[in-house]
Short mmCIF file of C-alpha atoms and ligand atoms in Angstrom, two decimals:
data_model
loop_
_atom_site.label_atom_id
_atom_site.label_comp_id
_atom_site.label_asym_id
_atom_site.label_seq_id
_atom_site.Cartn_x
_atom_site.Cartn_y
_atom_site.Cartn_z
CA MET A 1 77.10 26.22 13.87
CA ARG A 2 76.23 25.59 17.51
CA ALA A 3 75.34 22.03 18.45
CA PRO A 4 71.61 21.75 19.22
CA PHE A 5 70.69 22.12 22.85
CA HIS A 6 68.29 19.71 24.45
CA TYR A 7 65.60 21.10 26.75
CA ALA A 8 63.21 19.05 28.85
CA ILE A 9 60.46 19.60 31.40
CA LEU A 10 58.14 17.27 33.28
CA ALA A 11 54.56 17.37 31.94
CA SER A 12 53.21 17.52 35.50
CA GLN A 13 55.29 20.62 36.28
CA LEU A 14 54.33 22.25 32.98
CA GLU A 15 50.62 21.77 33.68
CA ARG A 16 50.88 23.12 37.23
CA LEU A 17 52.89 26.11 36.01
CA ARG A 18 50.29 26.89 33.36
CA SER A 19 47.35 26.80 35.79
CA GLU A 20 49.26 28.72 38.46
CA ALA A 21 50.19 31.42 35.90
CA ARG A 22 46.57 31.69 34.76
CA ARG A 23 45.27 31.97 38.30
CA ARG A 24 47.80 34.61 39.37
CA ARG A 25 48.13 36.29 35.95
CA LEU A 26 51.88 35.62 35.88
CA ARG A 27 53.99 36.38 32.84
CA LEU A 28 57.46 35.57 34.23
CA VAL A 29 58.41 32.80 36.63
CA GLU A 30 61.85 31.91 37.95
CA GLY A 31 63.12 28.36 38.24
CA VAL A 32 66.16 26.13 38.21
CA ALA A 33 67.62 24.23 35.29
CA PHE A 34 70.10 21.39 35.66
CA VAL A 35 72.69 21.60 32.92
CA ALA A 36 74.55 18.44 32.01
CA ASP A 37 77.47 18.35 29.59
CA GLY A 38 76.78 21.98 28.67
CA GLU A 39 73.99 20.98 26.29
CA SER A 40 71.20 19.22 28.15
CA PHE A 41 68.83 21.36 30.25
CA HIS A 42 66.14 20.01 32.59
CA LEU A 43 63.94 22.89 33.76
CA PHE A 44 61.97 22.98 37.02
CA HIS A 45 59.80 25.65 38.62
CA GLU A 46 59.16 23.37 41.61
CA LYS A 47 61.85 21.43 43.46
CA PRO A 48 62.39 18.16 41.59
CA SER A 49 61.59 15.02 43.60
CA PHE A 50 64.74 13.25 42.41
CA PRO A 51 68.43 14.14 41.98
CA CYS A 52 69.29 15.56 38.56
CA ALA A 53 72.42 15.20 36.48
CA GLY A 54 74.60 18.28 36.01
CA LEU A 55 74.80 21.61 37.80
CA PRO A 56 71.96 23.98 38.75
CA LEU A 57 71.54 27.29 36.93
CA PRO A 58 68.76 29.88 37.25
CA CYS A 59 66.20 29.57 34.49
CA PHE A 60 63.07 31.46 33.48
CA PHE A 61 59.60 30.65 32.28
CA VAL A 62 57.74 33.09 30.05
CA ILE A 63 54.00 32.58 29.81
CA ALA A 64 53.13 34.20 26.50
CA GLU A 65 52.34 33.45 22.88
CA ALA A 66 55.43 33.44 20.68
CA SER A 67 54.07 36.46 18.80
CA ASP A 68 53.95 38.51 22.03
CA LEU A 69 57.64 38.23 22.87
CA SER A 70 59.07 41.74 22.93
CA GLY A 71 62.33 43.53 23.54
CA SER A 72 61.07 44.79 26.89
CA LEU A 73 60.64 41.20 28.03
CA MET A 74 64.33 40.60 27.39
CA GLU A 75 65.15 43.66 29.46
CA LYS A 76 63.00 42.36 32.29
CA LEU A 77 64.79 39.01 32.16
CA GLU A 78 68.14 40.74 32.36
CA ALA A 79 66.93 42.82 35.31
CA MET A 80 65.91 39.56 37.03
CA GLY A 81 69.48 38.30 36.67
CA ALA A 82 69.32 36.24 33.49
CA ARG A 83 72.75 35.62 32.03
CA PRO A 84 73.31 34.98 28.32
CA GLU A 85 73.39 31.20 28.91
CA SER A 86 70.28 31.15 31.18
CA PRO A 87 67.62 28.88 29.68
CA VAL A 88 64.27 30.52 28.96
CA LEU A 89 61.19 28.40 28.29
CA VAL A 90 58.19 29.91 26.58
CA LEU A 91 54.78 28.34 27.04
CA SER A 92 51.53 29.53 25.55
CA PRO A 93 48.96 30.40 28.27
CA ALA A 94 46.20 28.33 26.71
CA GLY A 95 48.45 25.46 25.69
CA THR A 96 47.61 26.02 22.03
CA ALA A 97 51.24 26.02 20.88
CA GLU A 98 54.17 23.72 21.67
CA PRO A 99 56.56 25.15 24.24
CA PHE A 100 60.00 26.17 23.04
CA ALA A 101 63.20 27.38 24.67
CA PHE A 102 66.25 29.54 24.00
CA PRO A 103 69.36 30.80 25.80
CA ALA A 104 68.58 34.29 27.17
CA GLY A 105 71.47 35.72 25.18
CA SER A 106 70.10 34.53 21.83
CA PRO A 107 66.29 34.86 21.77
CA GLN A 108 66.29 34.37 18.00
CA GLU A 109 67.34 30.72 18.44
CA ARG A 110 64.39 28.46 19.17
CA PHE A 111 64.76 24.90 20.38
CA PRO A 112 61.97 22.38 20.87
CA VAL A 113 61.25 21.19 24.44
CA SER A 114 60.74 17.54 25.35
CA VAL A 115 57.73 17.24 27.65
CA LEU A 116 58.36 14.18 29.83
CA SER A 117 55.55 11.97 31.16
CA PRO A 118 57.46 9.11 32.79
CA GLU A 119 54.34 7.64 34.34
CA LYS A 120 52.55 7.45 30.98
CA ASP A 121 55.65 6.00 29.37
CA LEU A 122 55.87 3.39 32.13
CA ALA A 123 52.24 2.48 31.60
CA SER A 124 52.45 2.19 27.83
CA ARG A 125 55.36 -0.26 27.77
CA GLY A 126 55.06 -3.94 28.45
CA GLY A 127 51.36 -3.79 27.55
CA ALA A 128 51.50 -7.19 25.86
CA ILE A 129 51.79 -8.97 29.17
CA LEU A 130 50.51 -6.41 31.66
CA GLU A 131 48.02 -3.70 30.77
CA GLY A 132 49.41 -0.22 31.33
CA GLY A 133 48.68 1.61 34.53
CA LEU A 134 47.35 -1.42 36.44
CA LEU A 135 50.11 -1.32 39.02
CA ARG A 136 49.81 2.43 39.63
CA GLU A 137 47.44 1.91 42.55
CA LYS A 138 49.43 -0.96 44.06
CA LYS A 139 51.40 -0.42 47.25
CA VAL A 140 54.46 -2.47 48.18
CA LEU A 141 56.43 -2.58 51.40
CA ILE A 142 60.12 -3.36 50.91
CA VAL A 143 61.93 -4.34 54.10
CA GLY A 144 65.71 -4.17 53.70
CA LEU A 145 67.26 -1.90 51.08
CA GLY A 146 70.61 -3.56 50.51
CA SER A 147 71.80 -5.24 47.34
CA PHE A 148 68.43 -7.03 47.00
CA GLY A 149 65.93 -4.42 48.13
CA SER A 150 67.46 -1.42 46.35
CA VAL A 151 67.47 -3.21 43.01
CA ALA A 152 63.97 -4.64 43.53
CA ALA A 153 62.61 -1.16 44.36
CA VAL A 154 63.96 0.27 41.10
CA GLU A 155 62.66 -2.71 39.09
CA LEU A 156 59.17 -2.34 40.55
CA ALA A 157 59.23 1.41 39.87
CA LYS A 158 60.17 0.63 36.26
CA SER A 159 57.25 -1.78 36.10
CA GLY A 160 54.86 1.01 37.07
CA VAL A 161 54.17 0.27 40.75
CA GLY A 162 52.88 3.58 42.13
CA HIS A 163 53.19 3.33 45.92
CA PHE A 164 56.17 2.33 48.01
CA VAL A 165 56.97 1.97 51.68
CA LEU A 166 60.74 1.62 52.08
CA ALA A 167 62.12 0.33 55.39
CA ASP A 168 65.76 0.11 56.48
CA ASN A 169 67.67 1.47 59.46
CA ASP A 170 71.12 1.64 57.86
CA ARG A 171 73.14 4.20 55.97
CA LEU A 172 74.91 3.46 52.70
CA GLU A 173 78.55 2.50 53.29
CA PRO A 174 81.38 2.41 50.74
CA GLY A 175 81.47 -1.39 51.06
CA ASN A 176 77.84 -1.63 49.83
CA LEU A 177 78.54 0.00 46.50
CA CYS A 178 79.69 -3.07 44.58
CA ARG A 179 76.18 -4.53 44.72
CA HIS A 180 73.86 -1.68 45.58
CA ALA A 181 71.64 0.26 43.18
CA CYS A 182 72.84 3.55 44.70
CA SER A 183 76.11 5.21 43.82
CA VAL A 184 79.16 6.68 45.50
CA ALA A 185 77.33 10.03 45.62
CA ASP A 186 74.90 8.45 48.13
CA VAL A 187 77.46 7.15 50.63
CA GLY A 188 76.52 8.30 54.13
CA ARG A 189 72.86 8.80 53.26
CA ARG A 190 69.99 6.83 54.75
CA LYS A 191 69.36 3.89 52.42
CA THR A 192 65.64 4.68 52.57
CA LEU A 193 66.11 8.21 51.22
CA ALA A 194 68.73 7.27 48.63
CA VAL A 195 66.53 4.47 47.27
CA ARG A 196 63.46 6.74 47.37
CA ASP A 197 65.34 9.06 45.01
CA LEU A 198 66.05 6.16 42.64
CA VAL A 199 62.36 5.23 42.61
CA LEU A 200 61.32 8.84 41.96
CA ALA A 201 63.92 9.21 39.23
CA ARG A 202 62.11 6.39 37.38
CA ASN A 203 58.63 7.48 38.33
CA PRO A 204 58.46 11.05 39.70
CA ASP A 205 54.74 10.59 40.42
CA ALA A 206 55.25 7.58 42.69
CA GLN A 207 54.24 7.99 46.32
CA VAL A 208 57.11 6.92 48.57
CA GLU A 209 57.01 6.62 52.37
CA THR A 210 60.14 5.72 54.31
CA PHE A 211 60.78 4.10 57.70
CA GLU A 212 64.18 4.24 59.37
CA GLY A 213 63.42 2.03 62.40
CA ASP A 214 64.42 -1.56 63.20
CA VAL A 215 61.62 -3.94 62.20
CA ASN A 216 62.81 -6.40 64.87
CA VAL A 217 61.93 -3.83 67.51
CA GLU A 218 59.10 -1.89 65.86
CA GLY A 219 56.62 -4.73 65.57
CA THR A 220 53.58 -2.49 65.81
CA TRP A 221 54.77 -0.40 62.87
CA LEU A 222 55.58 -3.51 60.84
CA ARG A 223 52.15 -5.10 61.37
CA GLN A 224 50.35 -1.87 60.46
CA ALA A 225 52.49 -1.32 57.35
CA ALA A 226 51.84 -4.91 56.21
CA ARG A 227 48.09 -4.36 56.53
CA GLU A 228 48.27 -1.19 54.40
CA CYS A 229 50.23 -2.77 51.52
CA ASP A 230 49.25 -5.17 48.75
CA LEU A 231 52.54 -7.06 48.86
CA ILE A 232 55.58 -7.23 51.13
CA LEU A 233 59.09 -7.87 49.85
CA CYS A 234 61.46 -9.05 52.57
CA MET A 235 64.99 -8.49 51.31
CA THR A 236 66.88 -8.57 54.60
CA GLY A 237 69.94 -10.62 55.48
CA THR A 238 68.96 -12.03 58.86
CA ALA A 239 66.65 -14.89 59.83
CA ARG A 240 65.22 -12.84 62.70
CA SER A 241 63.93 -10.02 60.50
CA ARG A 242 62.62 -12.53 57.94
CA PHE A 243 60.62 -14.29 60.67
CA ASN A 244 59.33 -10.97 61.99
CA VAL A 245 58.14 -10.02 58.52
CA ASN A 246 56.58 -13.48 58.20
CA ALA A 247 54.65 -13.02 61.44
CA ALA A 248 53.40 -9.60 60.27
CA CYS A 249 52.32 -10.88 56.83
CA VAL A 250 50.59 -13.98 58.21
CA GLY A 251 48.78 -11.77 60.73
CA ALA A 252 47.78 -9.20 58.11
CA GLY A 253 46.80 -11.81 55.51
CA ARG A 254 49.18 -10.35 52.92
CA SER A 255 51.34 -12.09 50.33
CA ALA A 256 55.09 -11.77 50.74
CA ILE A 257 58.25 -12.52 48.78
CA TYR A 258 61.50 -13.42 50.56
CA ALA A 259 64.84 -13.47 48.74
CA ARG A 260 68.30 -14.15 50.12
CA ALA A 261 71.74 -15.34 49.14
CA VAL A 262 73.58 -18.07 51.02
CA THR A 263 77.28 -17.95 51.95
CA ARG A 264 79.20 -15.68 49.57
CA ALA A 265 76.23 -15.87 47.21
CA GLU A 266 77.26 -19.34 46.04
CA GLY A 267 73.52 -19.61 45.59
CA GLY A 268 70.30 -18.48 47.16
CA ASP A 269 66.57 -18.91 47.33
CA VAL A 270 63.30 -17.08 46.87
CA PHE A 271 60.14 -17.93 48.82
CA ARG A 272 56.58 -16.77 48.19
CA TYR A 273 53.96 -16.69 50.90
CA ARG A 274 50.29 -16.54 50.01
CA PRO A 275 47.66 -16.34 52.75
CA GLY A 276 46.48 -19.85 53.54
CA GLY A 277 49.60 -21.46 52.06
CA PRO A 278 52.85 -22.53 53.70
CA CYS A 279 54.59 -19.67 55.52
CA LEU A 280 58.30 -18.97 55.85
CA ALA A 281 58.37 -20.75 59.22
CA CYS A 282 56.70 -23.87 57.66
CA LEU A 283 59.59 -23.94 55.20
CA PHE A 284 62.12 -24.17 58.03
CA SER A 285 60.17 -26.28 60.53
CA GLY A 286 59.02 -28.78 57.94
CA GLY A 287 62.41 -30.30 57.20
CA GLY A 288 64.74 -27.37 57.10
CA VAL A 289 66.36 -25.42 54.32
CA PRO A 290 70.05 -25.93 53.72
CA GLY A 291 72.49 -23.06 53.87
CA ALA A 292 73.32 -20.30 56.29
CA PRO A 293 72.34 -16.85 55.04
CA GLU A 294 75.01 -14.82 53.36
CA VAL A 295 76.60 -12.37 55.76
CA SER A 296 77.13 -9.08 53.97
CA SER A 297 77.54 -6.56 56.77
CA ALA A 298 79.54 -6.24 59.97
CA ARG A 299 76.29 -6.02 61.94
CA ASP A 300 75.02 -9.31 60.49
CA ALA A 301 78.44 -10.84 61.20
CA ALA A 302 78.31 -9.91 64.86
CA GLU A 303 74.93 -11.67 65.09
CA ALA A 304 76.02 -14.75 63.17
CA ALA A 305 79.34 -15.37 64.88
CA ALA A 306 79.10 -17.60 67.93
CA ASP A 307 80.67 -15.93 70.95
CA TYR A 308 83.46 -18.44 71.24
CA ALA A 309 84.72 -17.86 67.71
CA PRO A 310 88.37 -16.77 67.55
CA PRO A 311 89.17 -13.06 67.16
CA GLY A 312 88.64 -11.88 63.60
CA TYR A 313 86.15 -14.65 62.80
CA ALA A 314 83.18 -12.27 62.64
CA GLU A 315 85.01 -10.06 60.13
CA SER A 316 85.93 -13.10 58.03
CA LEU A 317 82.24 -13.98 57.76
CA VAL A 318 81.55 -10.83 55.77
CA GLN A 319 81.88 -12.29 52.31
CA PRO A 320 79.35 -10.71 50.02
CA GLY A 321 79.12 -12.30 46.60
CA LEU A 322 79.18 -10.55 43.27
CA ALA A 323 76.36 -8.31 42.08
CA ASN A 324 76.07 -10.65 39.12
CA ASP A 325 75.34 -13.55 41.52
CA ILE A 326 72.59 -11.56 43.21
CA ALA A 327 70.93 -10.44 39.97
CA PRO A 328 69.10 -13.72 39.18
CA LEU A 329 67.73 -13.92 42.72
CA VAL A 330 66.42 -10.34 42.66
CA GLY A 331 65.09 -10.95 39.15
CA MET A 332 63.05 -13.92 40.36
CA ALA A 333 61.82 -12.01 43.41
CA VAL A 334 60.61 -9.17 41.17
CA LYS A 335 58.96 -11.58 38.71
CA LEU A 336 57.08 -13.29 41.55
CA SER A 337 56.14 -9.86 42.92
CA LEU A 338 54.69 -8.70 39.60
CA LEU A 339 52.65 -11.88 39.40
CA GLU A 340 51.20 -11.25 42.86
CA LEU A 341 50.41 -7.61 42.03
CA ALA A 342 48.89 -8.19 38.60
CA PRO A 343 45.16 -8.90 38.34
CA LYS A 344 44.41 -12.54 37.44
CA ASP A 345 42.90 -11.63 34.04
CA GLN A 346 46.18 -10.23 32.77
CA PRO A 347 48.20 -12.05 30.07
CA LEU A 348 51.09 -12.14 32.57
CA TRP A 349 49.10 -14.69 34.55
CA ARG A 350 48.30 -16.87 31.52
CA LYS A 351 51.97 -16.78 30.56
CA LEU A 352 53.61 -17.21 33.97
CA GLY A 353 50.96 -18.20 36.49
CA GLU A 354 51.26 -21.94 35.83
CA ASP A 355 55.03 -21.86 35.52
CA LEU A 356 55.53 -20.13 38.82
CA GLU A 357 53.29 -22.46 40.78
CA ALA A 358 55.92 -23.52 43.34
CA PRO A 359 56.23 -21.43 46.48
CA PHE A 360 59.99 -21.91 46.79
CA TYR A 361 62.80 -21.48 44.25
CA VAL A 362 66.41 -22.49 44.62
CA TRP A 363 69.32 -21.16 42.57
CA ALA A 364 73.02 -22.12 42.54
CA ASN A 365 75.66 -19.80 41.16
CA ARG A 366 78.85 -21.83 41.55
CA ARG A 367 79.85 -25.44 42.21
CA GLU A 368 81.09 -24.81 45.73
CA GLY A 369 79.85 -25.16 49.29
CA LEU A 370 76.30 -26.50 49.25
CA TYR A 371 76.50 -27.13 45.52
CA GLU A 372 79.97 -28.73 45.48
CA GLU A 373 78.60 -32.07 44.29
CA TYR A 374 76.73 -30.71 41.28
CA PRO A 375 78.04 -31.95 37.92
CA PRO A 376 79.30 -29.29 35.47
CA LEU A 377 76.49 -27.41 33.74
CA GLY A 378 77.41 -29.02 30.39
CA TYR A 379 74.49 -30.16 28.24
CA ASN A 380 72.49 -32.29 30.68
CA PHE A 381 69.01 -31.16 31.45
CA ASN A 382 68.02 -33.97 33.79
CA LYS A 383 70.52 -33.33 36.58
CA SER A 384 70.79 -30.63 39.22
CA ALA A 385 73.19 -28.02 37.93
CA ILE A 386 74.23 -24.46 38.56
CA LEU A 387 72.49 -21.50 36.91
CA ARG A 388 69.03 -23.06 36.68
CA TRP A 389 65.90 -22.46 38.70
CA TYR A 390 64.40 -25.29 40.71
CA GLY A 391 60.83 -24.96 41.94
CA VAL A 392 60.34 -26.78 45.23
CA ARG A 393 57.03 -28.08 46.56
CA VAL A 394 56.49 -26.93 50.14
CA ALA A 395 53.58 -28.18 52.23
CA ARG A 396 52.04 -26.28 55.06
CA ASP A 397 53.41 -27.64 58.34
CA SER A 398 50.35 -28.58 60.38
CA SER A 399 52.30 -27.97 63.60
CA CYS A 400 53.71 -24.59 62.49
CA LEU A 401 53.21 -22.12 65.30
CA ALA A 402 53.69 -19.08 63.04
CA CYS A 403 50.72 -19.70 60.74
CA GLY A 404 48.77 -22.24 62.77
CA LEU A 405 47.85 -19.90 65.62
CA GLY A 406 45.23 -17.21 65.77
CA MET B 1 55.20 -13.06 72.23
CA ASP B 2 51.47 -12.64 71.83
CA GLU B 3 48.72 -14.05 74.00
CA ALA B 4 48.02 -17.12 71.84
CA ARG B 5 51.67 -18.10 71.77
CA ARG B 6 52.06 -17.61 75.48
CA LYS B 7 49.12 -19.95 76.14
CA ILE B 8 50.80 -22.67 74.06
CA GLU B 9 54.12 -22.21 75.84
CA GLU B 10 52.43 -22.39 79.23
CA THR B 11 50.33 -25.44 78.34
CA VAL B 12 53.35 -27.42 77.11
CA LEU B 13 55.51 -26.40 80.07
CA ALA B 14 52.71 -27.19 82.55
CA SER B 15 52.42 -30.72 81.20
CA THR B 16 56.19 -31.37 81.16
CA PHE B 17 57.55 -29.40 84.11
CA PRO B 18 54.50 -29.09 86.36
CA GLY B 19 55.04 -26.68 89.22
CA ALA B 20 58.69 -26.17 88.27
CA PHE B 21 58.51 -23.07 86.08
CA ARG B 22 57.49 -19.42 86.13
CA LEU B 23 56.87 -17.53 82.88
CA THR B 24 56.58 -13.73 83.06
CA GLN B 25 56.57 -10.83 80.60
CA ASP B 26 57.46 -7.19 81.15
CA ALA B 27 55.46 -4.22 79.85
CA LYS B 28 57.31 -4.28 76.51
CA GLY B 29 56.68 -8.01 76.04
CA ALA B 30 60.14 -9.35 76.87
CA ALA B 31 59.79 -12.78 78.49
CA ARG B 32 61.57 -14.57 81.36
CA LEU B 33 61.19 -18.26 82.02
CA GLU B 34 62.62 -19.61 85.25
CA VAL B 35 62.63 -23.38 85.29
CA GLU B 36 63.91 -26.11 87.58
CA VAL B 37 65.29 -29.17 85.76
CA THR B 38 66.78 -32.46 86.90
CA VAL B 39 69.19 -34.60 84.93
CA PRO B 40 67.87 -38.20 85.08
CA GLY B 41 69.90 -39.88 87.82
CA GLY B 42 71.84 -36.67 88.35
CA GLY B 43 71.68 -33.15 89.81
CA SER B 44 69.08 -30.40 89.80
CA TYR B 45 69.69 -27.06 88.12
CA GLY B 46 68.00 -23.67 87.82
CA LEU B 47 67.73 -22.19 84.31
CA LEU B 48 66.74 -18.68 83.31
CA ILE B 49 65.58 -18.28 79.71
CA THR B 50 65.13 -14.73 78.43
CA ALA B 51 63.46 -13.67 75.19
CA GLU B 52 63.10 -10.35 73.38
CA PRO B 53 59.58 -9.00 72.71
CA ASP B 54 59.80 -10.31 69.13
CA TYR B 55 60.25 -13.93 70.31
CA PRO B 56 59.71 -16.43 68.66
CA SER B 57 61.17 -14.60 65.63
CA SER B 58 64.30 -14.10 67.71
CA MET B 59 66.13 -16.86 69.57
CA PRO B 60 66.02 -16.83 73.39
CA GLU B 61 69.09 -16.97 75.64
CA VAL B 62 69.69 -19.63 78.28
CA TYR B 63 71.49 -18.91 81.58
CA LEU B 64 72.43 -21.34 84.29
CA VAL B 65 71.48 -19.56 87.52
CA ARG B 66 71.74 -22.41 90.02
CA PRO B 67 74.15 -23.67 91.22
CA LEU B 68 76.09 -20.42 90.97
CA VAL B 69 79.47 -22.08 90.58
CA LEU B 70 80.05 -24.90 88.14
CA ARG B 71 83.47 -26.46 87.58
CA ASP B 72 84.87 -28.56 84.77
CA ALA B 73 86.50 -31.98 85.25
CA ARG B 74 89.84 -30.27 85.97
CA GLY B 75 88.31 -28.11 88.71
CA ARG B 76 88.29 -24.84 86.79
CA GLU B 77 85.26 -22.56 87.17
CA LEU B 78 83.29 -22.72 83.91
CA LEU B 79 82.77 -18.96 84.12
CA SER B 80 86.53 -18.45 83.91
CA ILE B 81 86.83 -20.46 80.67
CA SER B 82 83.73 -18.98 78.96
CA PRO B 83 83.20 -18.50 76.11
CA SER B 84 84.27 -22.00 75.14
CA HIS B 85 83.58 -23.91 71.96
CA GLU B 86 84.58 -27.24 73.58
CA MET B 87 82.08 -26.71 76.38
CA HIS B 88 79.34 -25.11 74.22
CA LEU B 89 79.38 -21.98 76.36
CA LEU B 90 78.75 -18.46 75.09
CA LYS B 91 79.99 -15.19 76.56
CA PRO B 92 78.55 -14.93 80.11
CA ARG B 93 76.22 -12.07 81.07
CA ASN B 94 75.82 -10.73 84.61
CA ARG B 95 78.23 -13.45 85.78
CA PHE B 96 75.86 -16.21 84.72
CA LEU B 97 76.91 -19.09 82.48
CA ARG B 98 75.23 -18.83 79.09
CA LEU B 99 74.54 -22.12 77.33
CA CYS B 100 74.74 -22.60 73.57
CA HIS B 101 71.50 -24.37 72.60
CA TYR B 102 70.19 -23.91 69.02
CA LYS B 103 72.53 -22.76 66.27
CA PRO B 104 71.18 -19.46 64.88
CA GLU B 105 70.56 -20.99 61.43
CA ALA B 106 68.60 -23.87 63.02
CA TRP B 107 66.24 -21.55 64.89
CA HIS B 108 62.68 -21.06 63.63
CA PRO B 109 59.49 -19.77 65.28
CA SER B 110 58.00 -23.22 65.89
CA VAL B 111 60.72 -24.00 68.41
CA THR B 112 59.19 -23.48 71.85
CA PHE B 113 60.65 -22.73 75.27
CA TYR B 114 59.98 -26.38 76.07
CA LYS B 115 62.33 -27.47 73.27
CA VAL B 116 64.93 -24.96 74.44
CA VAL B 117 64.69 -26.43 77.93
CA LEU B 118 65.15 -29.93 76.46
CA LYS B 119 68.28 -28.75 74.63
CA SER B 120 69.56 -27.26 77.87
CA LEU B 121 68.87 -30.53 79.63
CA LEU B 122 71.00 -32.24 76.96
CA TRP B 123 73.81 -29.81 77.77
CA LEU B 124 73.48 -30.56 81.49
CA THR B 125 73.52 -34.33 80.84
CA ALA B 126 76.61 -33.90 78.68
CA TYR B 127 78.17 -31.77 81.41
CA GLU B 128 77.65 -34.50 84.02
CA ASN B 129 79.16 -37.04 81.60
CA HIS B 130 82.10 -34.68 81.10
CA LEU B 131 82.67 -34.65 84.87
CA GLN B 132 82.94 -38.47 84.79
CA SER B 133 85.05 -38.85 81.65
CA GLY B 134 86.90 -35.54 81.29
CA ARG B 135 85.92 -35.43 77.62
CA PRO B 136 84.74 -32.10 76.20
CA ILE B 137 81.02 -31.42 75.76
CA THR B 138 81.47 -31.29 71.99
CA ASP B 139 82.15 -35.06 72.19
CA TYR B 140 78.56 -35.53 73.36
CA LEU B 141 76.69 -32.76 71.58
CA GLY B 142 78.70 -32.36 68.39
CA THR B 143 80.11 -29.06 67.19
ZN1 ZN C 1 53.73 -21.74 58.85
#
């Protein structure tokens, strides 16, 4: 006996197909199915908004009641180019019966069709701490789509955020792959477009805008984008871009989350700005934050290396840490983001609002560099150690020129 | 640099270097500060400080534009030994000496042109000491 095939279609596409067929009195519609492993078929009559697994194959949609299927229909399908393995999906015009599918060569076999509603599924999960669908109307700007931003974008899509603005001016390079959310199939693509596809693959109904300019140069764009979003995530590797995002968020009166790793991701930190509170510049002017940012790209290295460094020094600065060392930092950035996006009456706030009171969080991955003097993790809970979060009180710097002006 | 920031820069500079500076911006917002400084008990120097339109998010650059030729204690032109870690000199641009002032990781937007000028004045003081002692500038300013 043949192993059961698995057929799937997006609910949104199914609904549009049904109304289009009714309006234009269509009985037969062509489409494309992506066939993975020879047994899983995802059918589309409109171009999918995300990359699909497997290879494309022509498929057909029949808008008819099951009882109306006739031999002449099969002849028509054949005339349209259907091959024996071409998937055929049958949907009742009024939606009174469940859709089913079969390979064109064996119309007597009938397989059920999974109707996918990723947005509804996203909204129905996690309801105990955050009511479903509440983040659908929220819009986030993510600046920097490297190992931090790409992962944060996917996490926020999984949490049900419905609107994204993705900004980065780089393309994905082979060296990014060890920590990036995108895969080898995306090398050479704009990071914005590759990450957009990841977001849409989680939530095909999400609205995603992309920006491929340099935020250090395109200040007007950055300020406008900040004004149009509910929250800004700054996931870049350079101090300059972080301060530019800070200026835009302070000016627009928008909350922002900043996450970074320090040298070889031996540790890192996450900072939250809320309008009226200390800004990123207060954090640095009011005493200074230890640790040079991690340098993870040749471009960052060229900026970080003093001119008089010996030849090869810039290249030696590129020492990205492990994806595993980045994960806790991105995780914290996403948690803080969800808290900012969630309405205050949500259980998430009762459960996390008090705990995440500090604006600044420090994390150490390994006992080296800045954290060399830490004792081993062991069993002590009253000493600074690796692999624990430390909330840090930060006061607004009354002489800060970034948030004190204007 | 926006209007509010520029006012602050000008106010501070006017009270510390009265009549000795000129601050201009081009159509895109890039800034140039020309300033005349004097090392206490020493020489006078002309500095040119340039900043990108996104200053103060980005760090400005400091050039020594007067006198045109500066030599080290051994008589070598400083231009010919730039960039130099020992002398805190970066790669020259347009044949002007470029001073190392703030380390990139120490820069933040509350640092003003005035503070950059002070740092440059420290370099010039160290340079004059170097001429007396022959010791590298790193001995006075650290690494
Ligand atoms: Zn501030």
